[in-house]
Amino acid sequence: MTGTYFIEERRQRILELLQAQERVTVKQLSSLFAVTEDAIRKDLRYLESLRRLKRTYGGAVLPSAPASFVPYADRGDALAKLPIARLAALARKAKVIQTGGIVHGEDEACYGFHALAALQHYNFDKCFMRTSGVGADGTVTTSLPETLELKRTLLPLAKQSILLVAEEQWNRKDRFNVGHLDEWSVVVTDSADEQVLGRLQQLEIRTVTPKAAAGSAS
């Protein structure tokens, strides 16, 4: 696509693409309009506020369409995820244990009976989980039934459960309900939204943000 779009024109074009394709990704739109992924996320937030679309992890769908699993290849530049990854990073190398089971074709994780059975033999000091959406009511959701089963199995096995929530994942729900925020010990997020952080404070959930991490390091 050539030419420069005004913001209003770009947002209208996004809606037209969504009507034609039923699903768009931030990475796709950023390349298409030659703007940053942050600019596209702002467009999607604005259009969602008008109820013209529903944001999903890595993109958007039509308001009436359920959020769907987005393959890792379509989730944008991995470097953009470094800030939240650094907040949750372990201080030392960890031993990797392969659980076995059925390898999912798109997210390359192991699921199924053998994976769940193997996990039952372990107790975890810390369990890091990501989510594809946290609703305004605090419901933690996921896009795949396999990840729902896996997360529900892991939660009671961990001494400390740590939930990773990217800024765009707040105030939206995906297909399957995993649980409520208060089931997790710690929330790691790059969001600076005062409402989100206030809600976590009310629930008395320890929260790790870039600002908090910088304060503890000083």
Tab-separated table of N, CA and C in Angstrom, residues 32-95:
chain	number	residue	atom	x	y	z
A	32	LEU	N	1.140	-2.570	6.804
A	32	LEU	CA	0.260	-2.088	5.748
A	32	LEU	C	0.234	-0.567	5.661
A	33	PHE	N	0.177	0.090	6.822
A	33	PHE	CA	0.066	1.550	6.852
A	33	PHE	C	1.402	2.256	7.111
A	34	ALA	N	2.473	1.457	7.275
A	34	ALA	CA	3.811	2.024	7.499
A	34	ALA	C	3.847	2.952	8.701
A	35	VAL	N	3.225	2.502	9.800
A	35	VAL	CA	3.263	3.238	11.068
A	35	VAL	C	3.695	2.259	12.153
A	36	THR	N	3.985	2.774	13.341
A	36	THR	CA	4.450	1.914	14.421
A	36	THR	C	3.314	1.048	14.963
A	37	GLU	N	3.687	-0.039	15.611
A	37	GLU	CA	2.681	-0.903	16.227
A	37	GLU	C	1.958	-0.176	17.361
A	38	ASP	N	2.665	0.731	18.050
A	38	ASP	CA	2.019	1.527	19.101
A	38	ASP	C	0.906	2.394	18.519
A	39	ALA	N	1.138	2.970	17.343
A	39	ALA	CA	0.108	3.797	16.694
A	39	ALA	C	-1.118	2.949	16.355
A	40	ILE	N	-0.885	1.730	15.884
A	40	ILE	CA	-2.004	0.840	15.558
A	40	ILE	C	-2.763	0.441	16.825
A	41	ARG	N	-2.041	0.169	17.909
A	41	ARG	CA	-2.718	-0.195	19.160
A	41	ARG	C	-3.613	0.948	19.644
A	42	LYS	N	-3.148	2.199	19.469
A	42	LYS	CA	-3.975	3.349	19.842
A	42	LYS	C	-5.228	3.405	18.978
A	43	ASP	N	-5.063	3.118	17.685
A	43	ASP	CA	-6.227	3.073	16.786
A	43	ASP	C	-7.232	2.026	17.259
A	44	LEU	N	-6.736	0.854	17.595
A	44	LEU	CA	-7.620	-0.237	18.005
A	44	LEU	C	-8.314	0.079	19.326
A	45	ARG	N	-7.578	0.716	20.259
A	45	ARG	CA	-8.201	1.105	21.527
A	45	ARG	C	-9.322	2.116	21.291
A	46	TYR	N	-9.052	3.072	20.401
A	46	TYR	CA	-10.060	4.095	20.109
A	46	TYR	C	-11.294	3.460	19.462
A	47	LEU	N	-11.084	2.601	18.479
A	47	LEU	CA	-12.207	1.962	17.787
A	47	LEU	C	-12.975	1.023	18.710
A	48	GLU	N	-12.255	0.403	19.650
A	48	GLU	CA	-12.946	-0.447	20.625
A	48	GLU	C	-13.815	0.401	21.551
A	49	SER	N	-13.352	1.612	21.901
A	49	SER	CA	-14.137	2.495	22.765
A	49	SER	C	-15.453	2.888	22.093
A	50	LEU	N	-15.470	2.877	20.748
A	50	LEU	CA	-16.695	3.160	19.989
A	50	LEU	C	-17.499	1.892	19.716
A	51	ARG	N	-16.991	0.756	20.221
A	51	ARG	CA	-17.616	-0.552	20.027
A	51	ARG	C	-17.689	-0.960	18.556
A	52	ARG	N	-16.673	-0.519	17.794
A	52	ARG	CA	-16.604	-0.890	16.387
A	52	ARG	C	-15.829	-2.175	16.173
A	53	LEU	N	-15.035	-2.560	17.188
A	53	LEU	CA	-14.267	-3.800	17.111
A	53	LEU	C	-13.994	-4.286	18.529
A	54	LYS	N	-13.419	-5.486	18.608
A	54	LYS	CA	-13.019	-6.053	19.891
A	54	LYS	C	-11.546	-6.412	19.809
A	55	ARG	N	-10.740	-5.807	20.677
A	55	ARG	CA	-9.305	-6.108	20.662
A	55	ARG	C	-9.050	-7.535	21.141
A	56	THR	N	-8.069	-8.165	20.538
A	56	THR	CA	-7.606	-9.481	20.953
A	56	THR	C	-6.111	-9.391	21.163
A	57	TYR	N	-5.519	-10.469	21.662
A	57	TYR	CA	-4.064	-10.464	21.838
A	57	TYR	C	-3.423	-10.403	20.461
A	58	GLY	N	-2.765	-9.281	20.163
A	58	GLY	CA	-2.068	-9.142	18.892
A	58	GLY	C	-2.887	-8.576	17.760
A	59	GLY	N	-4.150	-8.191	18.019
A	59	GLY	CA	-4.957	-7.678	16.919
A	59	GLY	C	-6.371	-7.331	17.343
A	60	ALA	N	-7.334	-7.601	16.444
A	60	ALA	CA	-8.729	-7.272	16.736
A	60	ALA	C	-9.655	-8.138	15.890
A	61	VAL	N	-10.882	-8.302	16.357
A	61	VAL	CA	-11.924	-9.014	15.621
A	61	VAL	C	-13.170	-8.144	15.611
A	62	LEU	N	-14.173	-8.560	14.844
A	62	LEU	CA	-15.444	-7.859	14.854
A	62	LEU	C	-16.098	-8.001	16.221
A	63	PRO	N	-16.907	-7.030	16.653
A	63	PRO	CA	-17.506	-7.091	17.999
A	63	PRO	C	-18.271	-8.365	18.271
A	64	SER	N	-18.922	-8.936	17.252
A	64	SER	CA	-19.727	-10.141	17.447
A	64	SER	C	-18.926	-11.423	17.349
A	65	ALA	N	-17.672	-11.311	16.922
A	65	ALA	CA	-16.837	-12.509	16.742
A	65	ALA	C	-16.064	-12.817	18.013
A	66	PRO	N	-15.970	-14.103	18.398
A	66	PRO	CA	-15.197	-14.450	19.589
A	66	PRO	C	-13.716	-14.266	19.342
A	67	ALA	N	-12.986	-13.872	20.382
A	67	ALA	CA	-11.535	-13.789	20.263
A	67	ALA	C	-10.984	-15.166	19.969
A	68	SER	N	-9.934	-15.232	19.178
A	68	SER	CA	-9.387	-16.523	18.798
A	68	SER	C	-7.900	-16.570	19.077
A	69	PHE	N	-7.359	-17.786	19.096
A	69	PHE	CA	-5.930	-17.967	19.324
A	69	PHE	C	-5.149	-17.331	18.188
A	70	VAL	N	-4.140	-16.566	18.537
A	70	VAL	CA	-3.289	-15.915	17.544
A	70	VAL	C	-1.924	-16.605	17.558
A	71	PRO	N	-1.504	-17.219	16.450
A	71	PRO	CA	-0.193	-17.881	16.410
A	71	PRO	C	0.909	-16.908	16.789
A	72	TYR	N	1.975	-17.431	17.408
A	72	TYR	CA	3.063	-16.582	17.855
A	72	TYR	C	3.674	-15.777	16.716
A	73	ALA	N	3.684	-16.348	15.508
A	73	ALA	CA	4.276	-15.645	14.361
A	73	ALA	C	3.523	-14.372	14.014
A	74	ASP	N	2.253	-14.272	14.438
A	74	ASP	CA	1.426	-13.111	14.118
A	74	ASP	C	1.314	-12.127	15.278
A	75	ARG	N	2.076	-12.314	16.334
A	75	ARG	CA	1.912	-11.480	17.526
A	75	ARG	C	2.838	-10.274	17.577
A	76	GLY	N	3.517	-9.990	16.481
A	76	GLY	CA	4.335	-8.790	16.437
A	76	GLY	C	5.780	-9.051	16.832
A	77	ASP	N	6.538	-7.993	16.841
A	77	ASP	CA	7.964	-8.044	17.123
A	77	ASP	C	8.218	-8.549	18.542
A	78	ALA	N	9.022	-9.589	18.650
A	78	ALA	CA	9.325	-10.153	19.970
A	78	ALA	C	10.013	-9.146	20.872
A	79	LEU	N	10.743	-8.186	20.278
A	79	LEU	CA	11.440	-7.176	21.079
A	79	LEU	C	10.463	-6.309	21.862
A	80	ALA	N	9.242	-6.156	21.328
A	80	ALA	CA	8.245	-5.342	22.019
A	80	ALA	C	7.804	-5.987	23.327
A	81	LYS	N	8.034	-7.295	23.465
A	81	LYS	CA	7.630	-8.012	24.679
A	81	LYS	C	8.739	-8.040	25.732
A	82	LEU	N	9.910	-7.504	25.392
A	82	LEU	CA	11.042	-7.552	26.322
A	82	LEU	C	10.785	-6.844	27.647
A	83	PRO	N	10.118	-5.663	27.666
A	83	PRO	CA	9.924	-4.992	28.960
A	83	PRO	C	9.223	-5.858	29.994
A	84	ILE	N	8.116	-6.496	29.616
A	84	ILE	CA	7.393	-7.317	30.582
A	84	ILE	C	8.156	-8.599	30.870
A	85	ALA	N	8.906	-9.103	29.882
A	85	ALA	CA	9.713	-10.302	30.112
A	85	ALA	C	10.818	-10.021	31.117
A	86	ARG	N	11.426	-8.831	31.018
A	86	ARG	CA	12.496	-8.469	31.947
A	86	ARG	C	11.957	-8.335	33.371
A	87	LEU	N	10.738	-7.825	33.501
A	87	LEU	CA	10.152	-7.681	34.834
A	87	LEU	C	9.986	-9.034	35.518
A	88	ALA	N	9.684	-10.059	34.713
A	88	ALA	CA	9.419	-11.385	35.270
A	88	ALA	C	10.638	-12.305	35.238
A	89	ALA	N	11.769	-11.827	34.691
A	89	ALA	CA	12.928	-12.688	34.453
A	89	ALA	C	13.488	-13.276	35.738
A	90	LEU	N	13.924	-14.539	35.666
A	90	LEU	CA	14.581	-15.203	36.789
A	90	LEU	C	15.997	-14.673	36.936
A	91	ALA	N	16.478	-14.668	38.160
A	91	ALA	CA	17.818	-14.136	38.428
A	91	ALA	C	18.909	-15.116	37.979
A	92	ARG	N	18.578	-16.379	37.834
A	92	ARG	CA	19.582	-17.363	37.410
A	92	ARG	C	18.942	-18.331	36.415
A	93	LYS	N	19.774	-19.097	35.772
A	93	LYS	CA	19.278	-20.048	34.791
A	93	LYS	C	18.436	-21.124	35.458
A	94	ALA	N	17.408	-21.585	34.756
A	94	ALA	CA	16.522	-22.615	35.293
A	94	ALA	C	16.713	-23.919	34.523
A	95	LYS	N	16.557	-25.030	35.218
A	95	LYS	CA	16.609	-26.334	34.563
A	95	LYS	C	15.299	-26.563	33.825
